[in-house]
Short mmCIF file of C-alpha atoms and ligand atoms in Angstrom, two decimals:
data_model
loop_
_atom_site.label_atom_id
_atom_site.label_comp_id
_atom_site.label_asym_id
_atom_site.label_seq_id
_atom_site.Cartn_x
_atom_site.Cartn_y
_atom_site.Cartn_z
CA MET A 1 83.65 26.23 -4.91
CA LYS A 2 85.53 26.72 -2.21
CA VAL A 3 84.99 29.68 -0.50
CA LEU A 4 86.71 31.97 2.41
CA ILE A 5 84.86 33.26 4.99
CA THR A 6 86.25 36.10 7.09
CA GLY A 7 85.20 36.70 11.10
CA GLY A 8 82.58 33.46 10.32
CA ALA A 9 82.41 33.35 14.47
CA GLY A 10 81.12 37.14 15.22
CA PHE A 11 77.86 38.42 15.07
CA ILE A 12 76.85 38.96 10.98
CA GLY A 13 79.62 36.28 9.85
CA SER A 14 78.25 33.03 11.95
CA HIS A 15 74.44 33.89 10.49
CA LEU A 16 76.18 34.19 7.13
CA VAL A 17 78.70 30.72 7.79
CA ARG A 18 75.11 29.30 8.68
CA ARG A 19 73.23 29.92 5.29
CA MET A 20 75.93 29.70 3.30
CA VAL A 21 76.60 26.17 4.68
CA LYS A 22 72.93 25.27 4.45
CA ASN A 23 72.06 26.32 0.97
CA TYR A 24 75.38 25.55 -1.02
CA PRO A 25 75.95 21.82 0.19
CA ASP A 26 78.69 21.89 -2.82
CA TYR A 27 80.59 24.58 -1.42
CA GLU A 28 83.50 24.08 0.56
CA ILE A 29 82.94 26.55 3.31
CA VAL A 30 86.32 27.59 5.32
CA ASN A 31 85.65 30.02 8.67
CA LEU A 32 88.71 31.78 9.18
CA ASP A 33 88.52 33.75 12.55
CA LYS A 34 90.94 34.97 15.41
CA LEU A 35 88.35 34.03 18.16
CA THR A 36 88.62 37.88 19.75
CA TYR A 37 85.68 39.07 22.28
CA ALA A 38 83.46 39.68 19.73
CA GLY A 39 83.67 35.85 18.31
CA ASN A 40 82.21 32.89 19.66
CA LEU A 41 82.20 29.14 18.24
CA LYS A 42 78.84 28.70 20.24
CA ASN A 43 76.96 31.14 16.98
CA LEU A 44 78.28 27.63 14.90
CA VAL A 45 77.26 24.49 16.84
CA ASP A 46 74.35 24.21 13.94
CA VAL A 47 77.15 23.73 11.41
CA GLU A 48 80.15 22.27 13.28
CA GLY A 49 80.24 18.65 11.94
CA ALA A 50 78.51 19.56 8.54
CA GLU A 51 80.97 18.00 5.65
CA ASN A 52 81.16 21.31 3.61
CA TYR A 53 82.50 23.20 6.54
CA ARG A 54 85.55 23.38 8.03
CA PHE A 55 86.92 26.20 10.92
CA ILE A 56 90.67 28.01 11.26
CA LYS A 57 91.28 29.61 14.22
CA GLY A 58 93.65 32.54 12.72
CA ASP A 59 94.93 36.54 13.00
CA ILE A 60 94.28 38.24 9.48
CA GLU A 61 97.09 40.61 10.92
CA ASP A 62 99.73 37.79 10.40
CA HIS A 63 101.00 38.50 6.98
CA SER A 64 103.03 34.94 6.89
CA PHE A 65 99.61 32.91 8.11
CA VAL A 66 97.44 34.63 5.72
CA SER A 67 99.57 34.40 2.70
CA SER A 68 100.60 30.58 3.34
CA LEU A 69 96.77 29.65 3.88
CA PHE A 70 96.08 31.27 0.28
CA GLU A 71 98.51 29.14 -1.08
CA GLN A 72 98.07 25.88 0.76
CA GLU A 73 94.33 26.45 0.13
CA ALA A 74 93.44 28.01 -3.50
CA PHE A 75 90.49 29.38 -2.45
CA ASP A 76 88.11 30.42 -5.41
CA ALA A 77 86.32 33.66 -3.57
CA CYS A 78 86.53 35.50 -0.17
CA ILE A 79 83.68 37.03 1.68
CA HIS A 80 85.84 39.11 3.89
CA LEU A 81 83.48 40.47 7.15
CA ALA A 82 86.45 40.38 9.71
CA ALA A 83 86.65 43.27 11.71
CA GLU A 84 86.56 45.18 14.89
CA SER A 85 83.57 46.39 14.55
CA HIS A 86 82.63 48.74 17.66
CA VAL A 87 83.11 52.42 16.96
CA ASP A 88 82.81 53.19 21.23
CA ARG A 89 86.24 51.00 21.35
CA SER A 90 87.87 52.51 18.63
CA ILE A 91 87.23 55.81 20.15
CA THR A 92 89.40 54.30 22.95
CA ASN A 93 91.66 51.96 20.95
CA PRO A 94 92.13 52.76 17.62
CA ASP A 95 95.31 50.96 17.09
CA ALA A 96 93.21 47.29 16.70
CA PHE A 97 91.44 48.79 14.23
CA LEU A 98 94.08 50.01 11.99
CA ARG A 99 95.76 46.84 12.36
CA THR A 100 92.50 44.58 11.77
CA ASN A 101 90.63 46.22 9.22
CA ILE A 102 93.43 48.26 7.41
CA LEU A 103 96.14 46.03 7.55
CA GLY A 104 94.45 42.92 7.77
CA THR A 105 92.23 43.73 4.29
CA PHE A 106 96.00 44.27 2.96
CA HIS A 107 96.52 41.15 3.85
CA LEU A 108 94.02 39.15 2.27
CA LEU A 109 94.02 40.80 -0.55
CA ASP A 110 97.66 40.63 -1.40
CA ALA A 111 97.64 36.82 -0.70
CA ALA A 112 94.35 36.89 -3.02
CA VAL A 113 96.71 38.41 -6.38
CA LYS A 114 99.59 36.43 -5.40
CA HIS A 115 98.13 32.96 -4.67
CA CYS A 116 94.58 33.02 -6.33
CA ASP A 117 93.59 32.34 -9.92
CA ILE A 118 92.93 36.27 -10.61
CA SER A 119 90.58 35.90 -13.58
CA SER A 120 88.31 33.73 -11.65
CA PHE A 121 88.75 34.76 -7.85
CA LEU A 122 86.28 36.95 -5.91
CA PHE A 123 86.54 39.13 -3.67
CA TYR A 124 83.69 40.00 -1.45
CA HIS A 125 84.42 42.85 1.01
CA VAL A 126 81.65 43.65 3.60
CA SER A 127 81.57 47.12 5.27
CA THR A 128 79.42 49.65 6.35
CA ASP A 129 77.32 53.04 5.50
CA GLU A 130 79.27 54.93 8.43
CA VAL A 131 81.77 55.03 5.69
CA TYR A 132 79.67 57.98 4.17
CA GLY A 133 79.48 59.86 7.06
CA SER A 134 76.96 61.96 9.09
CA LEU A 135 73.80 63.02 7.89
CA GLY A 136 71.43 65.88 8.43
CA ASP A 137 67.53 65.43 8.55
CA GLU A 138 67.19 65.26 5.10
CA GLY A 139 69.23 62.86 2.21
CA LEU A 140 69.89 59.39 2.07
CA PHE A 141 73.66 57.92 1.57
CA LYS A 142 73.30 56.36 -1.62
CA GLU A 143 76.78 54.15 -3.57
CA THR A 144 77.82 57.38 -5.24
CA THR A 145 77.87 59.38 -1.82
CA SER A 146 81.11 60.58 -1.20
CA TYR A 147 83.11 58.44 1.95
CA ASP A 148 83.46 60.94 5.11
CA PRO A 149 84.14 59.09 8.06
CA GLN A 150 84.26 60.72 11.38
CA SER A 151 85.02 57.90 13.76
CA PRO A 152 87.64 55.47 13.96
CA TYR A 153 85.64 52.92 13.18
CA SER A 154 84.72 54.21 9.99
CA ALA A 155 87.83 55.66 8.77
CA SER A 156 89.17 52.47 8.67
CA LYS A 157 86.41 50.52 6.94
CA ALA A 158 86.62 53.32 4.59
CA ALA A 159 90.57 52.99 4.22
CA SER A 160 89.80 48.51 3.82
CA ASP A 161 86.84 49.73 0.92
CA HIS A 162 89.20 52.25 -1.03
CA PHE A 163 91.96 49.52 -0.91
CA VAL A 164 89.91 46.75 -2.17
CA ARG A 165 88.82 49.01 -5.51
CA ALA A 166 92.62 50.23 -5.80
CA TYR A 167 93.62 46.33 -5.99
CA GLY A 168 90.50 46.07 -8.79
CA ASN A 169 91.89 48.72 -10.29
CA THR A 170 95.18 48.10 -10.40
CA PHE A 171 95.80 44.21 -10.18
CA LYS A 172 92.32 43.35 -12.06
CA LEU A 173 91.05 41.53 -8.69
CA ARG A 174 87.49 40.90 -9.20
CA TYR A 175 85.65 42.48 -6.30
CA LYS A 176 81.98 43.57 -5.08
CA ILE A 177 81.59 45.83 -1.85
CA SER A 178 78.49 46.43 0.59
CA ASN A 179 77.69 48.79 2.66
CA CYS A 180 74.78 48.14 5.26
CA SER A 181 73.30 50.02 7.75
CA ASN A 182 72.71 49.11 11.69
CA ASN A 183 72.29 45.31 11.99
CA TYR A 184 70.63 43.83 14.93
CA GLY A 185 69.18 40.06 15.89
CA PRO A 186 70.39 36.98 17.57
CA ASN A 187 74.34 36.42 18.62
CA GLN A 188 75.36 40.11 18.58
CA PHE A 189 77.76 40.98 21.59
CA PRO A 190 76.15 43.04 23.84
CA GLU A 191 78.17 46.11 23.58
CA LYS A 192 76.15 47.51 20.62
CA LEU A 193 72.79 49.48 22.11
CA ILE A 194 69.93 46.78 21.13
CA PRO A 195 71.67 43.66 23.10
CA LEU A 196 73.33 45.85 25.71
CA CYS A 197 69.47 47.20 26.76
CA ILE A 198 68.36 43.54 26.73
CA ASN A 199 70.63 42.78 29.05
CA ASN A 200 70.84 45.70 31.39
CA ILE A 201 66.86 44.97 31.38
CA LEU A 202 67.45 41.72 33.18
CA GLU A 203 70.15 42.58 34.63
CA GLY A 204 68.08 45.51 36.07
CA ARG A 205 70.94 47.87 34.87
CA PRO A 206 70.40 51.90 33.60
CA LEU A 207 69.80 52.21 29.94
CA PRO A 208 72.44 54.18 28.83
CA VAL A 209 71.38 56.66 26.43
CA TYR A 210 74.11 58.86 24.94
CA GLY A 211 73.31 62.46 24.66
CA LYS A 212 69.28 63.71 24.25
CA GLY A 213 68.90 59.82 22.49
CA GLU A 214 67.84 61.96 18.94
CA ASN A 215 70.69 60.17 16.70
CA ILE A 216 68.90 58.02 14.44
CA ARG A 217 70.13 55.13 12.71
CA ASP A 218 68.62 52.79 10.21
CA TRP A 219 68.06 49.10 11.42
CA LEU A 220 68.02 45.80 9.54
CA TYR A 221 67.82 42.45 11.21
CA VAL A 222 70.94 39.90 10.62
CA GLU A 223 69.44 37.92 8.57
CA ASP A 224 68.10 40.34 5.72
CA HIS A 225 71.57 40.96 5.72
CA ALA A 226 73.34 37.64 5.54
CA GLU A 227 70.38 37.10 2.23
CA ALA A 228 71.59 40.52 0.89
CA ILE A 229 75.24 39.27 1.17
CA ASP A 230 74.43 35.95 -0.30
CA LEU A 231 72.35 37.52 -3.52
CA ILE A 232 75.26 40.22 -4.38
CA PHE A 233 78.28 37.23 -3.75
CA HIS A 234 75.97 35.12 -6.53
CA SER A 235 74.43 37.87 -8.89
CA GLY A 236 75.31 41.28 -8.38
CA GLU A 237 77.13 42.93 -10.91
CA MET A 238 81.22 42.81 -10.70
CA ASN A 239 83.05 45.53 -9.56
CA GLU A 240 79.92 47.31 -8.49
CA THR A 241 78.88 48.21 -4.76
CA PHE A 242 75.54 47.64 -3.01
CA ASN A 243 73.91 49.66 -0.07
CA ILE A 244 72.02 47.77 1.68
CA GLY A 245 69.39 49.13 4.30
CA GLY A 246 66.44 48.55 6.05
CA LYS A 247 64.38 51.84 5.25
CA ASN A 248 63.75 51.85 9.17
CA GLU A 249 65.31 54.79 10.94
CA TRP A 250 64.86 55.13 14.10
CA THR A 251 65.67 57.91 16.98
CA ASN A 252 67.71 56.07 20.06
CA ILE A 253 65.60 56.95 22.59
CA ASP A 254 62.11 56.11 20.20
CA LEU A 255 64.12 52.13 19.89
CA VAL A 256 64.75 51.81 23.34
CA ARG A 257 61.49 52.79 24.77
CA LEU A 258 60.03 50.34 21.71
CA LEU A 259 62.59 48.03 23.29
CA CYS A 260 61.93 48.04 27.02
CA ASP A 261 58.15 47.49 26.08
CA GLU A 262 58.88 44.27 23.78
CA VAL A 263 61.15 42.92 26.55
CA ASP A 264 58.33 43.91 29.16
CA VAL A 265 55.61 41.80 27.10
CA ALA A 266 58.17 39.13 26.66
CA LEU A 267 58.43 38.77 30.48
CA SER A 268 54.70 39.20 31.51
CA ASN A 269 56.15 42.19 33.30
CA GLU A 270 57.34 40.38 36.03
CA ILE A 271 60.15 43.08 37.01
CA GLY A 272 58.44 46.16 35.96
CA ASN A 273 58.20 49.26 33.68
CA SER A 274 61.35 48.74 31.77
CA GLN A 275 61.28 52.31 30.81
CA GLN A 276 62.14 53.48 34.68
CA LEU A 277 65.31 52.03 33.59
CA ILE A 278 66.40 54.62 30.82
CA THR A 279 69.55 57.05 31.78
CA PHE A 280 70.66 59.98 29.40
CA VAL A 281 74.70 59.85 29.65
CA GLU A 282 77.53 61.60 28.33
CA ASP A 283 77.09 61.53 24.49
CA ARG A 284 79.90 59.83 22.46
CA LYS A 285 82.40 61.51 21.00
CA GLY A 286 81.80 62.71 17.46
CA HIS A 287 78.59 61.45 17.76
CA ASP A 288 77.42 60.88 14.08
CA MET A 289 73.58 62.40 14.22
CA ARG A 290 72.01 60.21 11.24
CA TYR A 291 72.93 57.29 8.80
CA ALA A 292 70.23 57.04 6.49
CA ILE A 293 70.17 53.77 3.16
CA ASP A 294 69.11 54.28 -0.11
CA PRO A 295 68.56 50.54 -1.00
CA SER A 296 66.91 51.42 -4.60
CA LYS A 297 70.39 49.69 -6.40
CA ILE A 298 70.04 45.84 -5.01
CA GLU A 299 66.14 46.49 -5.15
CA ALA A 300 65.88 46.98 -8.92
CA HIS A 301 68.98 45.16 -9.66
CA LEU A 302 68.92 41.75 -7.57
CA ASN A 303 64.75 42.27 -6.22
CA TRP A 304 65.90 42.27 -2.70
CA GLU A 305 64.11 43.56 0.35
CA PRO A 306 64.20 42.74 3.77
CA LYS A 307 61.69 40.08 4.88
CA GLN A 308 61.12 40.55 8.80
CA THR A 309 59.23 44.47 9.65
CA PHE A 310 61.27 45.78 12.36
CA GLU A 311 58.26 44.64 14.95
CA THR A 312 58.79 40.86 14.00
CA GLY A 313 62.49 41.20 13.89
CA LEU A 314 63.00 43.14 17.28
CA ARG A 315 60.22 40.35 19.03
CA GLN A 316 62.34 37.15 17.39
CA THR A 317 65.53 38.69 19.34
CA VAL A 318 64.25 39.80 22.49
CA GLN A 319 63.08 36.28 22.21
CA TRP A 320 66.06 34.75 21.49
CA TYR A 321 68.15 36.40 24.15
CA LEU A 322 66.02 35.41 26.55
CA SER A 323 66.12 32.06 25.60
CA ASN A 324 69.32 32.17 25.56
CA LYS A 325 70.58 33.39 29.11
CA GLN A 326 73.44 30.83 29.68
CA TRP A 327 75.17 32.42 25.75
CA ILE A 328 75.04 35.68 27.23
CA SER A 329 76.68 34.68 30.40
CA ASP A 330 79.42 33.27 28.36
CA VAL A 331 80.17 36.38 26.68
CA ILE A 332 80.05 39.10 29.29
CA SER A 333 82.50 36.89 31.97
CA GLY A 334 85.70 38.87 32.49
CA ASP A 335 86.81 41.35 29.62
CA TYR A 336 83.43 42.77 29.35
CA ARG A 337 82.99 43.70 32.72
CA ALA A 338 85.64 45.46 32.13
CA TYR A 339 85.12 46.86 29.88
CA TYR A 340 81.42 48.27 30.41
CA GLN A 341 83.28 49.00 34.33
CA GLU A 342 85.18 51.65 32.36
CA HIS A 343 83.03 52.92 29.55
CA TYR A 344 80.06 53.42 31.22
CA LYS A 345 81.75 54.11 34.70
P1 NAD B 1 81.79 40.97 15.28
O1 NAD B 1 82.45 42.11 16.12
O2 NAD B 1 80.69 40.74 16.01
O3 NAD B 1 82.59 39.98 14.47
C1 NAD B 1 83.78 40.27 14.11
C2 NAD B 1 84.28 38.97 14.00
O4 NAD B 1 85.87 38.95 13.46
C3 NAD B 1 84.24 38.11 14.92
O5 NAD B 1 84.10 36.79 14.93
C4 NAD B 1 86.15 38.64 15.51
O6 NAD B 1 86.49 36.95 16.12
C5 NAD B 1 86.78 38.42 14.08
N1 NAD B 1 87.93 39.09 14.20
C6 NAD B 1 87.87 40.42 14.44
N2 NAD B 1 89.68 40.70 14.65
C7 NAD B 1 89.76 39.49 13.86
C8 NAD B 1 91.56 39.52 13.04
N3 NAD B 1 92.35 40.33 13.29
N4 NAD B 1 91.52 38.25 12.20
C9 NAD B 1 90.35 37.42 12.32
N5 NAD B 1 89.27 37.61 12.61
C10 NAD B 1 88.98 38.39 13.34
O7 NAD B 1 81.06 42.05 13.82
P2 NAD B 1 80.25 42.12 13.13
O8 NAD B 1 78.73 43.01 13.82
O9 NAD B 1 79.51 41.02 12.98
O10 NAD B 1 80.58 42.74 11.78
C11 NAD B 1 80.79 42.21 10.36
C12 NAD B 1 81.42 42.86 9.40
O11 NAD B 1 80.06 43.64 8.93
C13 NAD B 1 82.52 43.82 10.04
O12 NAD B 1 83.38 43.90 8.93
C14 NAD B 1 81.59 45.16 10.02
O13 NAD B 1 82.30 46.21 9.70
C15 NAD B 1 80.66 44.66 9.28
N6 NAD B 1 78.83 45.71 9.34
C16 NAD B 1 78.44 45.49 10.54
C17 NAD B 1 77.24 45.89 11.04
C18 NAD B 1 76.30 46.19 12.35
O14 NAD B 1 75.54 46.33 12.28
N7 NAD B 1 77.14 45.05 13.23
C19 NAD B 1 77.11 46.95 9.59
C20 NAD B 1 77.46 46.86 8.84
C21 NAD B 1 78.40 46.50 8.28
P1 TYD B 2 75.83 50.76 18.29
O1 TYD B 2 74.91 50.00 18.72
O2 TYD B 2 77.24 51.31 19.15
O3 TYD B 2 75.86 50.95 16.41
P2 TYD B 2 76.71 52.32 15.81
O4 TYD B 2 77.09 53.11 16.86
O5 TYD B 2 77.56 51.32 14.69
O6 TYD B 2 75.71 53.19 15.42
O7 TYD B 2 74.92 52.45 18.69
C1 TYD B 2 73.42 52.66 17.95
C2 TYD B 2 73.45 53.82 18.67
O8 TYD B 2 73.01 53.86 19.37
C3 TYD B 2 74.33 55.29 18.11
O9 TYD B 2 73.77 56.39 17.90
C4 TYD B 2 75.03 55.09 19.75
C5 TYD B 2 73.78 54.72 20.48
N1 TYD B 2 74.05 53.75 21.65
C6 TYD B 2 73.98 54.64 23.02
O10 TYD B 2 72.86 55.76 23.11
N2 TYD B 2 74.00 53.86 24.19
C7 TYD B 2 74.39 53.19 24.12
O11 TYD B 2 75.24 52.26 25.04
C8 TYD B 2 75.60 52.36 23.33
C9 TYD B 2 76.38 51.13 22.99
C10 TYD B 2 75.22 53.08 21.72
#
């Protein structure tokens, strides 16, 4: 089987590529990635020389490139993760989100129906729970929850989910979609809350908590997400959607406090009490209040549950960042500093 994984140099994609290359030696895994600021080949050193793995640098925004790639390669399946993924950037620069997330997804779908064997090809779209909008104190996102995206990022992911289903209905493209909660773990770009705070603690900088820190997210360790994608890809019912989540809700302020304690323990308090660095800053525009997933479908249908608790996952994450300071310093040069300066003033 020849499987195209898009966005495989990013955070979740690199964990998935490593898993698929190791677990399925008979598959040919092709990783297509533009290597934006969020893509990093250093995430893939483990699989670089593997016989069943190939990397292609390319942009899914480029229709003719995507079309000729599909024509040449005759893929059996595509697991699509390539995306602009950061909500704050979607507020300041939404056009990149429309181009990559909507147009890029359309280019892949179009190439698949034109150049692949439609009777057997599988298109798997990796999506987010943010398409469902924002919850109040009660309730959980189910697969049947109506879409109600609130940010340019979630609107672009919702649109791409709709396109996938529309291609399923119109062109009989076989598809699967999963909508996952917030991921954390090694290799996450330090613009997202957890690695941003770890890096800021190491640099002795303020830990910016938006608003009052009362917004709630449901956190899942990245390897548990990669395992769920693997399971759905191989065993999930065709043309179905699965919600993936950790049943692990935290307010941002409680999470940042916990993270401070975890980093302090790991550093043996060499640089003091990190909680002193917590700083409440201006809220994100249109900040979704709460996300929480009901994962009962994937539990019942595929017998999936997360392997990591938040305690073990967070500990491994902190340890990874402390042991990979070179990785951090490589990714936070240049563009990141400009972004940070502009966003956090
Ligand atoms: P990421 O930002 O870390 O990585 C995105 C990858 O896509 C990068 O390697 C980047 O180079 C690549 N890419 C971006 N634009 C491209 C283009 N035009 N052509 C080709 N490649 C391009 O993202 P992530 O956090 O790993 O998320 C991966 C996917 O999972 C995304 O689709 C995201 O919406 C979804 N998701 C993320 C989370 C999360 O918490 N991070 C949760 C649920 C779903
Ligand atoms: P983030 O990691 O950007 O993921 P998402 O917006 O997709 O949920 O943010 C997680 C939560 O943390 C979200 O409620 C916004 C908040 N947050 C801060 O309070 N400060 C920050 O500097 C960042 C990046 C996020």
